[in-house]
């Protein structure tokens, strides 16, 4: 218990409680902004904007060609503030240039795509400009994390979502769907500008930092690919249910049954967001890393046991909150909860530890294999077992990616430590 107590205390000392509360508040404000848009904009027009926004959402992780991902990993390995600032300056400038090229590419490419919905190209072209402010916003948050200023990092998240909901309400009231688009564009822009002076931005001309080489660019690119592939892993189930069952109601059932299990995944993200820089700085200290692994797994083993007990005992009551018709899918709910425990215990930790030792490409390969298995498995299980089949596939893959990540880290970490020692 002393190990667990120390782990939680260190988490709190790194302002983890602020990150935790900011995550909850930000999720609530983001949901509220979506709800406000739904009340103020006709469904048809809003649907087209959301369709275009979903496309951009898959592209945003590639903003700056993933250089922000490289910044947080390689920046954590640097010793002095000047080195970190130089890397930030270099990364920011290169990322802005790449982001502008991406925006131009999206506008030109999408012009030749015959979209089914009217005005899709117009909204897609406008929302493509979101790539740049979201890159700057992500860089700002990473800079705070590199400075161990998690309190400011948490405040930044809340500020962004507060600005977003205000803009959505005002601009959607005045200009409907176009107002909503500009609210999405202006929220990260205003947030970055508001915190510019307090963030110690250093954009002076610098030489290329010595830590930057082909592996730096490769790391950022594969980290972004892994993020997109992970998003696809959660989305593909819904797509295959609709495609294979030809029943929109079953898609709705699966979405609601999976809401609560998947929402629990914010917990490991909070701890990793708080701790990633800290354990990356000490990644080659075997004793520190092994203690961190033991502490993390002990905490989330307890969380997983409590979550499973709660889900098994109260599955029907939980699902009846949405509608009594969902009670029949309680077994699928429990199966998904079992799967989520695989991410809580293993994937959330070892996936990030792989990134910490510079093996982001391994994460991408693991998720890519999982995507292939997902499609093959669901083609058999969904037609035979309905949404329970999709739940079984998801649960198995959550454990598969977690166990595979743990094995890969154990092997690669040993090699890394032997190389550096």
CSV table of N, CA, C and O in Angstrom, one decimal, residues 242 246-253:
chain,number,residue,atom,x,y,z
A,242,UNK,N,-23.4,-1.4,-38.9
A,242,UNK,CA,-24.3,-0.8,-39.9
A,242,UNK,C,-24.2,-1.5,-41.2
A,242,UNK,O,-25.3,-1.8,-41.9
A,246,UNK,N,-27.3,-4.0,-41.6
A,246,UNK,CA,-28.3,-3.2,-42.3
A,246,UNK,C,-29.4,-2.7,-41.4
A,246,UNK,O,-30.5,-2.6,-41.8
A,247,UNK,N,-29.0,-2.4,-40.2
A,247,UNK,CA,-30.0,-2.0,-39.2
A,247,UNK,C,-29.5,-0.8,-38.4
A,247,UNK,O,-28.6,-0.9,-37.5
A,248,UNK,N,-30.0,0.4,-38.7
A,248,UNK,CA,-29.5,1.6,-38.0
A,248,UNK,C,-29.8,1.6,-36.5
A,248,UNK,O,-29.0,2.1,-35.7
A,249,UNK,N,-30.9,0.9,-36.1
A,249,UNK,CA,-31.2,0.8,-34.7
A,249,UNK,C,-30.1,0.0,-33.9
A,249,UNK,O,-29.8,0.4,-32.8
A,250,UNK,N,-29.5,-1.0,-34.5
A,250,UNK,CA,-28.4,-1.7,-33.9
A,250,UNK,C,-27.2,-0.9,-33.7
A,250,UNK,O,-26.4,-1.0,-32.8
A,251,UNK,N,-27.0,0.0,-34.7
A,251,UNK,CA,-25.8,1.0,-34.5
A,251,UNK,C,-26.1,1.9,-33.3
A,251,UNK,O,-25.2,2.1,-32.5
A,252,UNK,N,-27.3,2.4,-33.2
A,252,UNK,CA,-27.6,3.2,-32.0
A,252,UNK,C,-27.5,2.4,-30.7
A,252,UNK,O,-26.9,2.9,-29.7
A,253,UNK,N,-28.0,1.2,-30.7
A,253,UNK,CA,-27.8,0.3,-29.5
A,253,UNK,C,-26.4,0.2,-29.1
A,253,UNK,O,-26.1,0.3,-27.9
